[in-house]
Amino acid sequence: MTVSEIRAKYLEFFKARTHEVIPSVSLVPENDPTTLFISSGMQPLLPYFLGATHPMGSRVTNAQKSLRTQDIEEVGDNRHTTFFEMLGNWSFGDYFKTQQLSWFYEFLTDVVGVDPSRLYVTAFIGDEVLGIPKDTESGQVWKELFSAKGIDALEVDVGTEQNGAEIGMRGGRIFYYNAEKNWWSRAGAPAGMPTGEPGGPDSEVFYDFDPTGSMHNPSFGKECHPNCDCGRFMEIGNSVFMMYVKKEDGSFGELPAKNVDFGGGLERIAAASNNNGDVFLIDALQLVIRELASSGKNYNDPEYQPSFRIVADHLRAAVFMLGDGVRPSNTERGYILRRLIRRSVRHLDKLQIDASVVGRIVDLLIEYYRDQYSELSASHSAILSGILDEERQFRKTLMNGMKEFDKISKKGSITGEDAFLLFTTYGFPYEVTEELARERGLTFSREEFSKKMEEHQKLSRAGAAQKFTGGLADHAEQTIRYHTAHHLLLKALQLVLGSDVHQRGSNITSERLRIDFSYGSKMTPEQKTEVERIVNEKINEQLPVFRTVMPKEDAEKFGAEHEFGVKYPEMVSVYSVGPVHGTADAPQIAEAYSIEFCGGPHVSNTSELGQGGKQFKIQKEEAVAQGIRRIKAIFV
Ligand code: SER
């Protein structure tokens, strides 16, 4: 069955059982700061488990767009994807275990046509400390369901995953695991749940792709069992019996009602219906793989297979993210999108496929999904340009950064400091540095990189709180604005009069700014107008302003302006203005409009300078000494 067929049949099935079909919400959660993306159909339904009345009644169902970012690094094997669709059905205090397990089983075996002998199930073994009993009720339901298909389902108590690897299958069909495996809440197992969080025991269904067990690899554990990660078993559905809530004292109380929260990965159910454990063989992903294969590379070639999968997964995820209004940036959601696009570009390169294929892939995906997710066709051009603009931006970044990377890599290793510099100044996502390092057999430590990032964030925060007076009369708002304008002006002077122009003195009050700079002759009216035009242009461009603390050497490498005659310490504070896509974590200093050694303070965006429509204007330009000119400038 195709992905679209399974989705349609599932929704029909539950509609026929008096469920209301509710729409998929955006991947970007509303009113939920705890998560960057929707990663499960239940997230937007949280209030209804806690007791609120759902406007559509006590039975609802849908297919929900979902994204799990923790798996980005895993993509490339036969089953991990970042984006997926989750089929869900919910009972808010309506039906419970028997009905839920029977329906899902019926759907799988009678509607999708899955062979019941390939299905294995799990349930909660119970927890004495929490006072939550073993879920023998689910076990009993499963026994009867299998028995009706002529299968004698034996129960096995497993407990921990480690024990599962010790004892293996034992001829079982129904396996009881502990809360690490058979308990579900948004925060995982009971111990990690915050007060007020709902959760409950769950029962998972696994599909067996390798009944002989010949696929099992002992590196995943001595024996294979349903929760083993070797690839023999794949989880295709999870029925959560959402009935508990964590109390202040750490114990569990009961929710106002006994609810069901079912979620099943559509792509995985499609893989089970294909009886092939490679989820990339399902029709929705094959259309991308086939397009990539038209370049002549073979999907089954082990050298290229991971790249095929990474491009297919990441581009599909990017299409859905852009369709929900996410745009590439250096923070949060935008950074995840940026990573996905940049990673697909790298793997397109590996496949030696021209990026023009991206347009065709976007068209194919939108065509495939448009009936279900109309927002995709509505933002077709934004999706396409979102990916292509980022690709272009990344190529530029790669070109600059690769030179630096090549230089650094001559040492034979990439330190956390190197990776940090590549990230903050050249926009190299750390994954790219890591992948390049791996490709070239260089050592690389992510911990060291993360430590540098943390230090940097701490310093930036401290920097924002710290006050320096520099050449400033005070720290009144207007004075700070003139200070940032001073940086814009110095750079504009260099652009118009030449790179030999340097600052020789400055004085800034809340009334005006004054700069003394090296230049041998009087400025022409045209030069003055051009300098003013550039400064005002930079204000209109709304460039972000960043402070970075870095080794003096690095700052010099970027050509940061120093003040004449000042001796600087080993670590210096640097202010950079622009580019627009820079962020506090990754200011992209290599692309900045202006960069100066400076203690601050500054406005955080140049847009703050032109407030009230005021324009930057040179009031006076005169000589103060041989080869030194002075400008006084104001906002009018
Ligand atoms: N919330 C559960 C899950 O995400 C079932 O929908 O697995």
XYZ file of C-alpha atoms in Angstrom, residues 7-581:
575
model
C -3.340 7.402 5.618
C -6.743 7.530 3.923
C -7.707 4.030 5.121
C -6.673 4.808 8.687
C -8.736 7.989 8.856
C -11.699 6.213 7.251
C -11.377 3.351 9.715
C -11.608 5.620 12.734
C -14.246 7.845 11.160
C -16.391 4.734 10.781
C -15.860 4.236 14.513
C -17.323 7.678 15.249
C -14.051 9.643 15.498
C -13.896 13.210 14.242
C -10.985 13.856 11.893
C -9.065 16.900 13.156
C -6.504 18.731 11.002
C -2.753 18.411 11.440
C -1.387 21.424 13.288
C 1.710 23.310 12.124
C 5.124 21.801 12.875
C 5.741 24.991 14.828
C 4.024 24.573 18.191
C 1.695 27.261 19.436
C 1.912 28.335 23.063
C 4.408 25.615 23.909
C 7.869 26.939 24.682
C 9.095 23.514 25.844
C 9.667 22.178 22.366
C 10.912 23.518 19.034
C 8.767 21.262 16.860
C 5.673 19.114 17.112
C 7.017 15.587 17.368
C 3.870 13.706 18.257
C 0.160 14.051 17.533
C -0.738 14.354 21.205
C 1.202 17.552 21.923
C -1.512 20.010 20.861
C -4.092 17.874 22.688
C -2.520 18.147 26.124
C -5.365 20.158 27.744
C -7.869 17.414 26.884
C -5.930 14.780 28.797
C -5.880 17.097 31.773
C -9.658 17.399 31.751
C -10.704 20.114 29.281
C -13.553 19.226 26.908
C -12.521 18.794 23.278
C -14.911 20.723 20.999
C -15.094 17.769 18.596
C -16.039 15.239 21.256
C -14.350 12.390 23.065
C -13.018 10.559 19.964
C -10.668 12.253 17.511
C -8.173 11.102 14.902
C -5.688 12.636 12.461
C -2.416 12.401 10.579
C 0.019 14.843 12.189
C 3.173 16.297 10.622
C 5.984 15.571 13.060
C 9.699 16.252 13.291
C 12.241 14.619 15.581
C 15.515 16.469 15.553
C 17.355 14.232 17.988
C 17.711 11.736 15.152
C 19.441 13.977 12.591
C 22.747 12.168 13.013
C 21.081 8.768 12.684
C 19.580 9.517 9.283
C 21.367 7.423 6.684
C 20.454 3.986 8.007
C 17.378 2.143 6.747
C 14.833 3.487 9.220
C 15.601 6.867 10.763
C 13.927 9.976 9.394
C 13.587 13.444 10.896
C 10.200 14.317 9.416
C 7.412 11.769 9.559
C 3.651 11.607 9.691
C 2.087 10.237 12.825
C -1.280 8.540 12.557
C -3.171 9.186 15.761
C -6.422 8.319 17.438
C -7.484 9.541 20.850
C -10.058 8.737 23.454
C -10.714 11.413 26.060
C -12.250 9.303 28.814
C -14.145 7.256 26.227
C -12.903 3.785 25.124
C -9.853 2.239 26.780
C -7.430 -0.683 26.469
C -9.543 -3.478 24.952
C -11.108 -1.320 22.268
C -7.855 0.447 21.416
C -5.680 -2.641 21.034
C -8.392 -4.504 19.101
C -8.897 -1.664 16.645
C -5.241 -1.153 15.905
C -4.756 -4.895 15.441
C -7.760 -5.056 13.121
C -6.474 -2.084 11.137
C -3.034 -3.647 10.690
C -4.086 -7.165 9.859
C -7.411 -6.706 8.066
C -7.048 -3.294 6.439
C -3.328 -2.979 5.694
C -3.026 -6.744 5.313
C -0.026 -7.226 7.598
C 0.714 -10.883 8.422
C -0.143 -11.260 12.152
C 2.684 -13.763 12.650
C 5.068 -10.848 11.992
C 3.653 -8.817 14.877
C 5.139 -8.754 18.392
C 3.844 -6.609 21.225
C 5.030 -5.164 24.523
C 3.332 -3.938 27.710
C 4.324 -2.358 31.038
C 5.784 -4.709 33.644
C 4.670 -2.506 36.554
C 6.559 -0.522 39.174
C 6.195 -1.305 42.849
C 7.770 1.912 44.035
C 5.330 3.981 41.983
C 2.480 1.670 42.956
C 1.567 1.091 39.310
C 0.649 -2.524 38.516
C 1.779 -4.777 35.707
C -0.444 -4.298 32.649
C -1.767 -7.856 32.458
C -5.029 -6.414 31.138
C -3.309 -5.459 27.862
C -1.516 -8.818 27.887
C -4.857 -10.611 28.083
C -6.345 -8.551 25.228
C -3.315 -9.343 23.047
C -3.541 -13.046 23.869
C -7.129 -13.164 22.654
C -6.440 -11.118 19.534
C -3.563 -13.356 18.458
C -5.493 -16.464 19.368
C -8.352 -15.397 17.052
C -5.774 -15.540 14.211
C -4.575 -18.953 15.270
C -1.473 -17.717 17.106
C -0.701 -18.940 20.598
C 0.844 -15.835 22.177
C 3.236 -16.552 25.034
C 4.040 -13.863 27.590
C 7.629 -13.119 28.667
C 8.688 -10.868 31.555
C 11.723 -8.932 30.359
C 12.122 -5.875 32.585
C 15.157 -3.956 31.398
C 16.477 -3.742 27.866
C 19.750 -5.277 29.104
C 17.858 -8.270 30.389
C 16.137 -8.552 27.025
C 19.549 -8.874 25.381
C 20.408 -11.594 27.913
C 17.294 -13.738 27.657
C 16.237 -13.175 24.014
C 12.887 -14.176 22.540
C 12.102 -17.294 24.606
C 9.382 -18.130 22.090
C 7.373 -15.160 23.312
C 4.872 -12.908 21.532
C 3.934 -10.514 24.366
C 6.863 -8.947 26.238
C 6.714 -6.948 29.458
C 9.314 -4.202 29.866
C 10.010 -1.584 32.532
C 9.163 2.127 32.418
C 12.198 2.970 30.282
C 10.472 1.130 27.446
C 6.763 0.925 28.236
C 5.815 4.242 29.715
C 5.091 7.365 27.732
C 4.983 11.037 28.621
C 6.303 14.107 26.838
C 9.228 13.955 29.245
C 9.821 10.209 28.947
C 9.993 7.824 31.910
C 8.361 8.700 35.290
C 11.580 9.912 36.937
C 12.070 12.687 34.361
C 8.514 13.994 34.442
C 7.845 17.413 35.974
C 4.975 17.962 38.407
C 1.622 18.162 36.624
C 2.785 16.206 33.575
C 0.407 13.470 32.393
C 1.654 10.050 31.313
C 0.954 6.385 31.495
C 1.932 2.842 30.618
C 1.922 1.971 26.947
C 1.744 -1.008 24.658
C 3.843 -1.068 21.518
C 3.483 -3.127 18.364
C 6.606 -4.258 16.504
C 6.941 -5.658 13.016
C 9.424 -8.486 12.460
C 11.381 -7.957 9.222
C 13.548 -11.020 9.717
C 11.692 -14.027 11.148
C 14.795 -16.233 10.920
C 16.707 -13.806 13.129
C 19.751 -14.107 10.873
C 20.077 -10.324 10.710
C 20.840 -9.914 14.413
C 24.210 -8.342 15.107
C 25.620 -9.117 18.569
C 27.068 -5.614 18.790
C 23.490 -4.612 19.731
C 23.343 -7.218 22.523
C 23.864 -10.947 22.845
C 20.305 -11.960 21.986
C 17.642 -10.248 19.914
C 14.319 -9.144 21.434
C 11.583 -6.707 20.328
C 13.338 -3.611 21.735
C 16.720 -4.582 20.226
C 18.117 -1.966 17.808
C 19.631 -4.377 15.281
C 16.887 -3.661 12.770
C 14.998 -6.954 12.906
C 12.093 -5.383 14.799
C 10.625 -1.984 14.077
C 8.057 -0.291 16.286
C 5.016 0.640 14.205
C 2.487 1.825 16.768
C 2.198 2.876 20.372
C -0.999 2.877 22.454
C -0.491 5.042 25.528
C -2.942 4.622 28.376
C -2.807 8.174 29.543
C -4.293 8.000 33.030
C -1.714 9.310 35.532
C -0.357 12.685 36.483
C 2.833 13.376 38.411
C 2.241 14.980 41.808
C 4.365 17.438 43.731
C 5.743 14.738 46.057
C 6.905 12.631 43.080
C 4.131 10.066 43.358
C 1.407 9.548 40.760
C -2.240 10.465 40.980
C -4.991 9.681 38.497
C -6.090 12.030 35.728
C -9.794 13.033 35.681
C -10.375 10.257 33.114
C -8.712 7.233 31.540
C -7.564 8.290 28.089
C -5.988 6.668 25.059
C -3.220 8.339 23.083
C -2.290 6.275 20.064
C 0.506 7.196 17.656
C 1.832 5.166 14.741
C 4.544 6.170 12.265
C 2.879 6.224 8.848
C 6.145 5.622 6.989
C 6.948 2.646 9.181
C 3.514 1.104 8.742
C 4.040 1.515 4.982
C 7.426 -0.249 5.321
C 5.721 -3.109 7.171
C 3.103 -3.317 4.445
C 6.000 -3.584 1.926
C 7.567 -6.216 4.181
C 10.846 -4.399 3.690
C 12.681 -2.754 6.581
C 14.050 0.047 4.401
C 11.622 2.934 4.947
C 13.225 4.748 2.033
C 11.581 2.228 -0.300
C 8.088 3.578 0.459
C 6.552 5.484 -2.437
C 6.678 8.942 -0.805
C 10.481 8.750 -0.423
C 11.145 6.679 -3.529
C 10.031 9.554 -5.683
C 12.977 11.552 -4.359
C 15.403 8.622 -4.512
C 14.459 7.922 -8.132
C 15.036 11.532 -9.089
C 18.479 11.411 -7.450
C 19.275 8.102 -9.159
C 18.608 9.640 -12.563
C 22.076 11.168 -12.200
C 23.565 7.708 -12.657
C 24.477 6.814 -9.064
C 23.032 3.596 -7.721
C 20.925 3.670 -4.541
C 22.151 0.185 -3.619
C 25.808 1.194 -3.756
C 26.861 1.189 -0.072
C 29.128 4.166 -0.697
C 26.223 6.327 -1.816
C 23.183 4.868 -0.054
C 23.467 7.019 3.114
C 23.710 10.167 0.964
C 20.592 9.216 -1.012
C 18.729 8.763 2.264
C 20.039 11.936 3.886
C 19.082 14.078 0.893
C 15.633 12.461 0.633
C 14.881 12.843 4.318
C 16.338 16.315 4.804
C 14.769 17.865 1.718
C 11.364 16.456 2.607
C 11.736 17.834 6.134
C 12.865 21.210 4.752
C 9.845 21.383 2.433
C 7.461 20.861 5.353
C 9.330 23.259 7.657
C 9.380 26.035 5.052
C 5.718 25.279 4.346
C 5.036 26.081 7.998
C 6.907 29.364 7.836
C 10.298 28.365 9.293
C 13.197 30.170 7.607
C 16.917 29.338 7.821
C 18.765 31.224 10.555
C 21.317 30.603 13.252
C 19.024 29.968 16.171
C 16.475 27.442 17.247
C 14.129 26.244 14.490
C 15.898 28.204 11.799
C 19.182 26.595 12.730
C 17.721 23.090 12.484
C 16.380 23.957 9.038
C 19.746 25.433 8.071
C 21.528 22.269 9.220
C 19.161 20.062 7.220
C 19.521 22.091 4.030
C 23.289 22.450 4.362
C 23.681 18.771 5.081
C 21.670 17.857 1.993
C 23.818 20.172 -0.110
C 26.931 18.366 1.112
C 25.430 14.998 0.256
C 24.226 16.179 -3.146
C 27.855 17.097 -3.745
C 28.918 13.649 -2.639
C 26.491 12.168 -5.156
C 27.878 14.646 -7.700
C 24.378 15.868 -8.420
C 23.821 19.430 -9.492
C 21.625 21.452 -7.128
C 19.185 22.063 -9.994
C 17.679 18.723 -8.951
C 16.312 20.494 -5.850
C 13.640 22.287 -7.876
C 12.377 19.004 -9.341
C 12.382 17.292 -5.945
C 10.432 20.146 -4.338
C 7.864 19.932 -7.157
C 7.512 16.168 -6.751
C 7.092 16.340 -2.984
C 4.540 19.137 -3.118
C 2.640 17.297 -5.829
C 2.605 14.165 -3.672
C 1.514 15.805 -0.428
C -0.627 18.722 -1.625
C -3.998 17.007 -1.197
C -3.331 16.322 2.457
C -1.286 19.456 3.264
C -2.557 22.335 1.164
C -0.179 24.791 2.872
C 2.600 23.285 0.729
C 1.158 24.400 -2.606
C 0.227 27.737 -1.082
C 3.885 28.435 -0.300
C 5.490 26.643 -3.231
C 7.719 29.524 -4.272
C 8.755 30.380 -0.705
C 9.751 26.752 -0.175
C 11.807 26.634 -3.326
C 13.554 29.953 -2.782
C 14.081 29.129 0.897
C 16.105 26.077 -0.043
C 17.917 27.593 -3.014
C 18.857 30.839 -1.234
C 20.252 28.851 1.638
C 22.146 26.646 -0.776
C 23.730 29.698 -2.384
C 24.547 31.239 0.967
C 26.113 27.961 2.073
C 28.274 27.704 -1.051
C 29.664 31.150 -0.309
C 30.272 30.189 3.294
C 31.901 26.931 2.234
C 34.219 28.692 -0.159
C 35.452 31.107 2.519
C 35.484 28.560 5.270
C 37.120 25.774 3.270
C 40.258 27.864 2.825
C 40.416 28.337 6.566
C 39.582 24.684 7.179
C 42.356 23.547 4.831
C 44.817 25.759 6.651
C 43.770 24.531 10.084
C 43.653 20.895 9.026
C 47.356 20.916 8.152
C 47.973 20.489 11.883
C 46.363 17.034 11.695
C 43.543 17.751 14.110
C 40.616 20.106 14.564
C 40.312 21.488 18.069
C 37.099 22.669 19.670
C 38.480 26.187 19.361
C 38.975 25.742 15.596
C 35.451 24.406 15.168
C 34.139 27.283 17.238
C 35.963 29.834 15.105
C 34.712 28.149 11.932
C 31.161 28.313 13.300
C 31.091 31.814 14.711
C 32.991 33.470 11.928
C 32.478 31.393 8.802
C 29.056 29.950 9.570
C 30.300 26.352 9.361
C 27.737 24.251 11.247
C 29.701 22.018 13.607
C 28.316 18.951 11.839
C 30.048 20.066 8.660
C 33.334 20.533 10.493
C 32.862 17.161 12.101
C 32.029 15.435 8.838
C 34.939 17.044 7.017
C 37.256 16.085 9.860
C 36.021 12.505 9.697
C 36.369 12.376 5.917
C 39.968 13.505 6.193
C 40.831 11.302 9.127
C 41.385 14.227 11.535
C 40.524 14.036 15.217
C 37.744 16.255 16.483
C 36.098 16.655 19.848
C 32.545 17.830 20.042
C 32.714 18.257 23.822
C 35.486 20.779 23.430
C 33.426 22.658 20.854
C 30.359 22.655 23.104
C 32.451 23.960 25.976
C 33.718 26.848 23.853
C 30.169 27.640 22.780
C 29.013 27.763 26.382
C 31.885 30.017 27.408
C 31.123 32.274 24.481
C 27.457 32.521 25.404
C 28.332 33.298 29.003
C 30.786 35.998 27.932
C 28.278 37.540 25.546
C 25.708 37.706 28.298
C 28.196 39.154 30.756
C 29.278 41.608 28.081
C 25.776 42.859 27.620
C 25.568 43.664 31.324
C 29.005 45.252 31.524
C 29.505 48.966 30.992
C 32.461 50.595 29.326
C 32.800 54.309 28.856
C 35.399 54.430 26.063
C 35.133 57.745 24.226
C 31.544 58.189 25.365
C 30.376 61.096 27.519
C 27.746 58.939 29.142
C 25.530 55.964 28.472
C 22.372 57.791 27.597
C 20.417 56.090 24.837
C 21.192 58.759 22.290
C 24.916 58.576 23.096
C 24.876 54.841 22.489
C 23.153 55.409 19.151
C 25.875 57.864 18.145
C 28.484 55.326 19.178
C 27.111 52.725 16.761
C 26.752 55.410 14.080
C 30.433 56.166 14.674
C 31.313 52.592 13.636
C 29.120 52.845 10.541
C 30.746 56.146 9.665
C 34.354 54.945 10.000
C 33.665 52.059 7.642
C 31.858 54.340 5.171
C 34.851 56.700 5.197
C 37.140 53.785 4.366
C 34.858 52.698 1.539
C 34.740 56.191 0.040
C 38.185 57.582 0.837
C 40.253 54.391 0.914
C 41.413 51.745 3.332
C 44.182 53.990 4.702
C 41.595 55.915 6.679
C 41.832 55.077 10.395
C 40.441 56.545 13.545
C 42.694 58.975 15.402
C 40.325 60.137 18.089
C 36.689 60.284 19.015
C 34.267 62.067 21.250
C 30.623 61.192 21.527
C 27.843 62.945 23.425
C 24.086 62.626 23.309
C 24.055 65.670 20.967
C 26.491 64.585 18.248
C 29.412 62.373 17.341
C 32.888 63.525 16.504
C 35.571 61.487 14.785
C 39.173 62.358 13.953
C 40.647 60.260 11.158
C 43.752 60.004 8.997
C 43.224 61.536 5.560
C 45.289 64.081 3.669
C 42.773 66.439 2.030
C 39.415 68.121 2.299
C 36.464 65.916 1.406
C 34.442 66.907 -1.661
C 30.679 67.471 -1.333
C 30.156 64.290 -3.413
C 32.306 62.263 -1.023
C 30.357 63.585 1.963
C 27.024 62.784 0.325
C 28.220 59.285 -0.529
C 29.400 58.652 3.053
C 26.020 59.825 4.391
C 24.211 57.648 1.883
C 26.134 54.538 2.963
C 25.527 55.153 6.676
C 21.799 55.671 6.110
C 21.694 52.598 3.903
C 23.212 50.471 6.705
C 20.610 51.844 9.099
C 17.825 50.912 6.677
C 19.251 47.432 6.226
C 18.524 46.804 9.934
C 21.843 45.103 10.593
C 22.313 43.288 13.907
C 25.234 44.399 16.099
C 27.249 41.791 18.005
C 29.911 41.682 20.642
C 32.330 38.756 20.485
C 35.229 38.064 22.792
C 38.063 36.442 20.867
C 41.848 36.125 20.803
C 43.493 39.338 19.610
C 45.124 37.405 16.773
C 41.771 36.305 15.377
C 40.371 39.808 15.564
C 43.385 41.059 13.639
C 42.859 38.381 11.033
C 39.422 39.836 10.363
C 40.940 43.265 9.930
C 39.167 44.627 12.983
C 39.826 48.344 13.411
C 42.035 49.156 16.407
C 42.397 52.411 18.061
C 45.710 54.030 17.325
C 48.357 53.552 19.989
C 46.231 51.383 22.275
C 47.743 48.173 23.658
C 45.252 45.341 23.681
C 45.167 42.264 25.934
C 45.242 38.634 24.692
C 41.455 38.381 24.610
C 39.645 41.318 23.110
C 36.103 42.487 22.796
C 35.057 43.050 19.213
C 31.907 44.659 17.832
C 30.660 43.646 14.405
C 27.780 45.129 12.445
C 25.871 42.784 10.092
C 25.340 40.575 8.218
C 21.569 40.335 8.500
C 21.661 36.549 9.047
